[in-house]
Coordinates of C-alpha atoms (C1' of nucleotides) in Angstrom, one line a residue:
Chain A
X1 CA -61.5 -25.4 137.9
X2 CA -61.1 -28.8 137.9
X3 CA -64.7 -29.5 139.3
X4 CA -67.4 -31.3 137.1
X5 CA -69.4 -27.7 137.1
X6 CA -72.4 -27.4 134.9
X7 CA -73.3 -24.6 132.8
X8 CA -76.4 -23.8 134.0
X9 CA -77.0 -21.9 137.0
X10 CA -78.5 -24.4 139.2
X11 CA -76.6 -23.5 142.7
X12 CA -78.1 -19.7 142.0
X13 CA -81.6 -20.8 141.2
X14 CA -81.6 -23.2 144.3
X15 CA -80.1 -20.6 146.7
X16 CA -82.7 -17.8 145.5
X17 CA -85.5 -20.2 145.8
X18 CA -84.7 -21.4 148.8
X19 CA -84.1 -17.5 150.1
X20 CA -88.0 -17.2 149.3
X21 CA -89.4 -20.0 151.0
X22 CA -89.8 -21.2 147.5
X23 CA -89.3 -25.2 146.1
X24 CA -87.1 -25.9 143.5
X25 CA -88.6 -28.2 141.0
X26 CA -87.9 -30.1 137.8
X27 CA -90.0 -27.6 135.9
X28 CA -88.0 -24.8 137.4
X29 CA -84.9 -26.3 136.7
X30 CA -85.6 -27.6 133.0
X31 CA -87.5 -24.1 131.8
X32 CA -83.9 -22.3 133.1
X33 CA -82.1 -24.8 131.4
X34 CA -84.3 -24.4 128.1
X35 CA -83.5 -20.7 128.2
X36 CA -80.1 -21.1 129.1
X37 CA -79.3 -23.2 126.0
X38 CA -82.1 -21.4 123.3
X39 CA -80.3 -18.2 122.1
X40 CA -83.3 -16.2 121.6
X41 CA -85.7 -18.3 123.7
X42 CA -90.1 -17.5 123.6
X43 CA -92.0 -19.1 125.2
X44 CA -93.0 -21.0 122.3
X45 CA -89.8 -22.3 121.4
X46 CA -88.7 -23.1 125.3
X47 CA -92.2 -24.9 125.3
X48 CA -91.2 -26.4 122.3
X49 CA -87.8 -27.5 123.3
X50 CA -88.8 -29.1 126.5
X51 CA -91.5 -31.0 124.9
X52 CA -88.7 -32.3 122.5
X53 CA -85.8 -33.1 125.6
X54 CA -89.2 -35.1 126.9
X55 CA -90.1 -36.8 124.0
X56 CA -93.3 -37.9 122.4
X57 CA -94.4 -39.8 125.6
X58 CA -92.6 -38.4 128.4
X59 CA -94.2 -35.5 130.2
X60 CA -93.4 -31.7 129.9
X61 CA -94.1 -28.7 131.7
X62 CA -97.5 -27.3 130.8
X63 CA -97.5 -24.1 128.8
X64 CA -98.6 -22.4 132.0
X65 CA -96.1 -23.5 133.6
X66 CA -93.7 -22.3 131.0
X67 CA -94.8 -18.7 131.8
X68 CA -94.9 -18.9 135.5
X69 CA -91.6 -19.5 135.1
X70 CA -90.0 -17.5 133.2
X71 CA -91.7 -14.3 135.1
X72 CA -90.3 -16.3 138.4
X73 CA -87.0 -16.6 137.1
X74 CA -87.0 -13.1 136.0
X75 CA -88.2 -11.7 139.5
X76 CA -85.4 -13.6 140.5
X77 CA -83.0 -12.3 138.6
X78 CA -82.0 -15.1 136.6
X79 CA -83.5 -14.3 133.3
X80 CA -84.2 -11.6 131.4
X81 CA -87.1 -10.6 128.7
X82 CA -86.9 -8.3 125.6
X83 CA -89.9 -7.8 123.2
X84 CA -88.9 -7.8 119.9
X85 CA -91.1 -6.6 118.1
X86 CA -95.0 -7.8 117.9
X87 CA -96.2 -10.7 120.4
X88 CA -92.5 -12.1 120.9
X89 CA -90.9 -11.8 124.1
X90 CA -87.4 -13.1 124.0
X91 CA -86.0 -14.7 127.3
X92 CA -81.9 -14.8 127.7
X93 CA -80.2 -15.8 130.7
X94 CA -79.2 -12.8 132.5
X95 CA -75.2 -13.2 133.1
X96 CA -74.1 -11.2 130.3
X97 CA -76.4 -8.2 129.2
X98 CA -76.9 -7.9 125.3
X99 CA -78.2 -5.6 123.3
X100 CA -80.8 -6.5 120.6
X101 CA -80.5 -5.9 117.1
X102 CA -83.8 -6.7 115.0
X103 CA -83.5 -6.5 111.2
X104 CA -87.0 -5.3 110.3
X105 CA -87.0 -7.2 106.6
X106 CA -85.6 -10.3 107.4
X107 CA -86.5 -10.4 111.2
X108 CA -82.8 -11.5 112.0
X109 CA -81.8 -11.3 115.2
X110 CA -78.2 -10.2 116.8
X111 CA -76.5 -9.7 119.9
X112 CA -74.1 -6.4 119.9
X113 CA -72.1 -5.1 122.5
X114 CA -74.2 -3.0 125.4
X115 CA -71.1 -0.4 125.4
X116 CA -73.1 0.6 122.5
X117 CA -75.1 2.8 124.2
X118 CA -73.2 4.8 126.9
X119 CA -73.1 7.8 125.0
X120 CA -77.1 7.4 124.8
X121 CA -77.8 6.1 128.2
X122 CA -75.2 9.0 129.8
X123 CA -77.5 11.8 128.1
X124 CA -80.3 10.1 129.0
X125 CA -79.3 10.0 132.6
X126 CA -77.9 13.4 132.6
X127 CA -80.9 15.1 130.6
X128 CA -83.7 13.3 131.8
X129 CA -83.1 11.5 134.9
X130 CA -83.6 8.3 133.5
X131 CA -81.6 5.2 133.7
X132 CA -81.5 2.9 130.8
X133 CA -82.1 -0.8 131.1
X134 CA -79.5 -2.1 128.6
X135 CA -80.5 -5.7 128.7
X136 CA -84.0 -4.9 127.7
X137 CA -83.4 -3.1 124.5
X138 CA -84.1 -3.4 121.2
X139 CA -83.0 -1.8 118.1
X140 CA -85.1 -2.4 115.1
X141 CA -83.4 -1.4 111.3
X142 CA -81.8 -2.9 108.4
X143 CA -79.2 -5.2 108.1
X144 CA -76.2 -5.1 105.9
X145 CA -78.0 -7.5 103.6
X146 CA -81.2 -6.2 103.5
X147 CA -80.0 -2.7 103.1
X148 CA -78.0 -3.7 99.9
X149 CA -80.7 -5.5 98.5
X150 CA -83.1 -2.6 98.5
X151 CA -80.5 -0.1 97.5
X152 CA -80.2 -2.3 94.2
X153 CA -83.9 -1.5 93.4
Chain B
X1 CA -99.3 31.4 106.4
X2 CA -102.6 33.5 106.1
X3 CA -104.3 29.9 104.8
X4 CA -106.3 28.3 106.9
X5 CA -104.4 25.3 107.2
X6 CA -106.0 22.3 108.9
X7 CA -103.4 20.9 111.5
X8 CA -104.0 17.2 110.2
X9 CA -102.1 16.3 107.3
X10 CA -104.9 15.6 105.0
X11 CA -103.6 16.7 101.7
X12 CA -100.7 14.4 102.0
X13 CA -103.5 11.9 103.2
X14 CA -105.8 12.4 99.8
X15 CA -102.4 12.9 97.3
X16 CA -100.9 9.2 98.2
X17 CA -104.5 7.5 98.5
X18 CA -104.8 8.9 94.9
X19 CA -101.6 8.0 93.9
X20 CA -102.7 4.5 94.7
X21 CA -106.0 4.2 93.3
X22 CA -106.6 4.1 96.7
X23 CA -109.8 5.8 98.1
X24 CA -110.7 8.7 101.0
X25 CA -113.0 7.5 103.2
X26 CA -114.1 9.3 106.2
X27 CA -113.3 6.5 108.7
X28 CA -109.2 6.7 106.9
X29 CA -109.4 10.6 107.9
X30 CA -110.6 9.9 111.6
X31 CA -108.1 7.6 112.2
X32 CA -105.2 10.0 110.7
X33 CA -106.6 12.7 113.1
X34 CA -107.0 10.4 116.2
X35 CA -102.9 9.3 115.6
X36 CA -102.4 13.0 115.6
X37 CA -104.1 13.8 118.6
X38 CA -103.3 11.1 120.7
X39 CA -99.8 11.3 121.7
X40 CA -98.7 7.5 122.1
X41 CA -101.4 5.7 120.2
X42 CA -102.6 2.4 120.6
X43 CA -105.1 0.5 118.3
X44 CA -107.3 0.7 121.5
X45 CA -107.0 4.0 122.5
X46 CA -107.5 5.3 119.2
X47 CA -110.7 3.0 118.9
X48 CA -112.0 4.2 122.1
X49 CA -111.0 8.1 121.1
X50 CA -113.6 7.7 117.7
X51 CA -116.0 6.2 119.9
X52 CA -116.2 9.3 121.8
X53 CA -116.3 11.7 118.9
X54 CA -119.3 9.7 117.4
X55 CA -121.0 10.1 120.5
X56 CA -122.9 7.2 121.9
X57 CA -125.4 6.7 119.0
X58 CA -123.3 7.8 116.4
X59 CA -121.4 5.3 114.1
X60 CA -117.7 5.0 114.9
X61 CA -115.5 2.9 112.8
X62 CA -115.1 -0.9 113.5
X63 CA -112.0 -2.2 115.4
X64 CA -110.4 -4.3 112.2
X65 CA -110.8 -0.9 110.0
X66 CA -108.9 1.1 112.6
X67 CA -106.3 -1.8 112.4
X68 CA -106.3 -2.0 108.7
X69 CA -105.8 1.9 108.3
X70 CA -103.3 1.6 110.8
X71 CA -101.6 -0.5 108.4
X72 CA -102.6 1.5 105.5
X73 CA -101.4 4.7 107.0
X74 CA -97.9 3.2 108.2
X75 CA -97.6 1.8 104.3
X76 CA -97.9 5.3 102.9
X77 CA -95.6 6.4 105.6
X78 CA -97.9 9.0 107.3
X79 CA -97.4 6.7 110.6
X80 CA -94.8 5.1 112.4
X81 CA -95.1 2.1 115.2
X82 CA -93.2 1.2 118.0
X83 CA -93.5 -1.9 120.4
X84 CA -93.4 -0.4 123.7
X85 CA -93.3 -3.8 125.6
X86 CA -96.0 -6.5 125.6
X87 CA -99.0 -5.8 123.4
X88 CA -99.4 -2.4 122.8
X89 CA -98.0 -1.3 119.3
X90 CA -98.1 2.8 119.8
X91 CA -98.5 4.6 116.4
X92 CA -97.4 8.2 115.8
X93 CA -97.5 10.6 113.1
X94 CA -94.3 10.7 110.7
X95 CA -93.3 14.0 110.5
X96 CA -91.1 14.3 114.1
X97 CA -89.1 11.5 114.6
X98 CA -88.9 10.6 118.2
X99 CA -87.5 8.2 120.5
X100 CA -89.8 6.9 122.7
X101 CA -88.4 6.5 126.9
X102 CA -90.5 3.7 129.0
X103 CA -90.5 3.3 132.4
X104 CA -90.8 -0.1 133.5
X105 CA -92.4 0.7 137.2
X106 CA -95.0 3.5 136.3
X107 CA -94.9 2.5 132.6
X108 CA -94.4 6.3 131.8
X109 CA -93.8 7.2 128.6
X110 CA -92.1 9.9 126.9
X111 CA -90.5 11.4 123.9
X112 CA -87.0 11.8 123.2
X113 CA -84.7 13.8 121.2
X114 CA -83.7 10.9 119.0
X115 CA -80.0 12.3 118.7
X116 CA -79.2 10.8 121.6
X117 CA -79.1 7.4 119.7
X118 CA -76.4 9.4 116.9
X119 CA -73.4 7.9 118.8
X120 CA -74.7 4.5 118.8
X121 CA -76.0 4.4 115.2
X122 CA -72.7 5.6 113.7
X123 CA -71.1 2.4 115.5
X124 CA -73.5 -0.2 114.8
X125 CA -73.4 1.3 111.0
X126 CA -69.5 0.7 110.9
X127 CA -69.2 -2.2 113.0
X128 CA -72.1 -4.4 111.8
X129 CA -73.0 -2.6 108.6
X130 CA -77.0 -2.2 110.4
X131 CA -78.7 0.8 109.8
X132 CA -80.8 1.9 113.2
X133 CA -84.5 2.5 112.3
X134 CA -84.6 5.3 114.6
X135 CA -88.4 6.3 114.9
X136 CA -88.5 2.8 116.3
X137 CA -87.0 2.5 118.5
X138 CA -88.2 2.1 122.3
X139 CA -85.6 2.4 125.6
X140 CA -86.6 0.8 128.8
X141 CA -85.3 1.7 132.4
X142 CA -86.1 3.5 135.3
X143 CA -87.5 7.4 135.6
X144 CA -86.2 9.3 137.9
X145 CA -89.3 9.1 139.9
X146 CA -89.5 5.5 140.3
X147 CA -85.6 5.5 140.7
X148 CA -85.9 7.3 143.8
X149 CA -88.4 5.7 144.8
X150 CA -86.5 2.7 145.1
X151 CA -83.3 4.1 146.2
X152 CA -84.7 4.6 149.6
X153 CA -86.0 1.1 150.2
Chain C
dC1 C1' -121.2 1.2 87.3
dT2 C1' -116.9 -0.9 89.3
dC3 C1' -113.9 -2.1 92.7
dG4 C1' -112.0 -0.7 97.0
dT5 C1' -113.8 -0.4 101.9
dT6 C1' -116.5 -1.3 105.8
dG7 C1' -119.0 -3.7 109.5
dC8 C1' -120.0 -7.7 111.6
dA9 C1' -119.1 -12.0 113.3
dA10 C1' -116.2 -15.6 113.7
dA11 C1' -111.6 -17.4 113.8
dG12 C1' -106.9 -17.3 115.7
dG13 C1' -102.9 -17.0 118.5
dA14 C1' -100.8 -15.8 122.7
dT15 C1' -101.1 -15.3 127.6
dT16 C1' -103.5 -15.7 132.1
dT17 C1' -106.4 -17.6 135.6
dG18 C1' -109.3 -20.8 138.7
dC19 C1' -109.1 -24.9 140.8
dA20 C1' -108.3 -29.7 142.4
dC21 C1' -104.5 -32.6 142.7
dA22 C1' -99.5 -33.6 143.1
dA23 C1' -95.2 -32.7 145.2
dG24 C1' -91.2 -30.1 147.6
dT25 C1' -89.5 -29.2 152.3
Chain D
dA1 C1' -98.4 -32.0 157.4
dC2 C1' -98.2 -27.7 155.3
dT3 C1' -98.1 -24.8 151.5
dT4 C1' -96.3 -24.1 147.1
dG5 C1' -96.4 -25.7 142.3
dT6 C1' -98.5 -28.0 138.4
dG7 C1' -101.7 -29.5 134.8
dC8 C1' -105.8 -28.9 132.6
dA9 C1' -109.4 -26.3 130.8
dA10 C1' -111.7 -22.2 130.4
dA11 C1' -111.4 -17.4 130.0
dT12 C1' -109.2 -13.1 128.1
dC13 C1' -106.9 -10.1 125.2
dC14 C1' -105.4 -8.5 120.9
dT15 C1' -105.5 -9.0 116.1
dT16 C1' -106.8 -11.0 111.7
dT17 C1' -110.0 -12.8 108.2
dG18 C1' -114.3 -14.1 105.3
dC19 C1' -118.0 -12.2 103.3
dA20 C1' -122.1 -9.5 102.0
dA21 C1' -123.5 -4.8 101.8
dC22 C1' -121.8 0.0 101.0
dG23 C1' -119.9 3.9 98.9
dA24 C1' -116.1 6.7 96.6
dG25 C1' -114.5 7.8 92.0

DNA sequence: CTCGTTGCAAAGGATTTGCACAAGT
DNA sequence: ACTTGTGCAAATCCTTTGCAACGAG
């Protein structure tokens, strides 16, 4: 402490790059940094977002880009991808696994403690061999609001 | 027992179309009977499946009616659909509940006892009031297969 | 007959790909 | 310099929609 330290994880995504023989470019570092500060980030909205940070002139990464990237930073560990439903991949920066919860009426998205799912993911291992990928799930139901408001009809 | 029962739930099928003033058409009982047979469904496979039964001459139903009975079927709750990652919405029949397992190497799939999640529900239900849609749900990780597989790199 | 359904073709939205040029190292 | 990365445009893939003809009730 005590260092001016960003939040992003710029040292990681340099060191991995370089550890590839890759090249660490604006694109790279602004499409981390877009998913780093969107909650629930698609492509869309990171596309969105840098087009915004850039502003009506400036230049942003192409949409391509956008999705180079993100599979890059995932194969590098970085970044992580749920689908969430339909055609909506959800990008989150990899440090701290969540667990998805997707209310099916209102579409509302939360994070919830992985811990969750230990019992689950034990049984699973234990019955069927199979190792659960925490950070990539997601649990589609009701919400407490949207429960109560059909329960009412 | 002693009827000859059809395997295919038609009846149900015909009682909620009527119900509806909705109407029995032949291409709304192939596509019923190709969820049923298929295992884990997809718009695609179930298109290609009718295509086959028709036989190369033979009329098979168009792609947007297979998707619109989809639709249809899922509303009077004779289906159920699951995202299994990108763009393949899987469809099932109703009855069983399942949990569907998907390995993110071989992109395996396969069915679950879904009382594995029981543990997990019960605490999202009391600590977030969110009721887990369980026949939706969709768990990726690692099958044994692919886990050893990787172990020994 | 009447209105829900279908097929066909075209529209849409999201993601990927080929390629020449730009840019890290 | 060498090779990877980017932008652009076109190509795909999957799904939806408009509309005239069709067919179940």
């Amino acid at each position: 402490m005590g260092h001016d330290h960003v939040a992003t994880p710029e040292e990681p995504l340099a060191e991995r790059l370089r550890a590839r023989g890759l090249r660490l470019t604006a694109q790279r570092r602004r499409v981390l940094a877009a998913v780093t500060a969107l909650e629930h980030a698609t492509p869309d909205s990171i596309g969105a977002r840098l087009r915004e940070e850039a502003g009506p002139d400036g230049p942003a990464p192409d949409t391509s880009t956008v999705y180079r990237n993100l599979e890059l930073l995932e194969r590098l560990g970085l970044v992580w991808h749920t689908h969430l439903g339909k055609g909506a991949p959800v990008y989150h920066v990899a440090e701290h696994p969540h667990l998805h919860v997707v209310c099916s009426s209102c579409g509302d998205v939360s994070s919830v403690d992985p811990g969750i799912l230990d019992g689950a993911a034990e049984r699973l291992a234990a019955e069927h061999g199979f190792t659960v990928d925490v950070g990539h799930v997601a649990l589609t139901g009701a919400c407490r609001a949207c429960r109560q408001r059909s329960e009412s009809s």
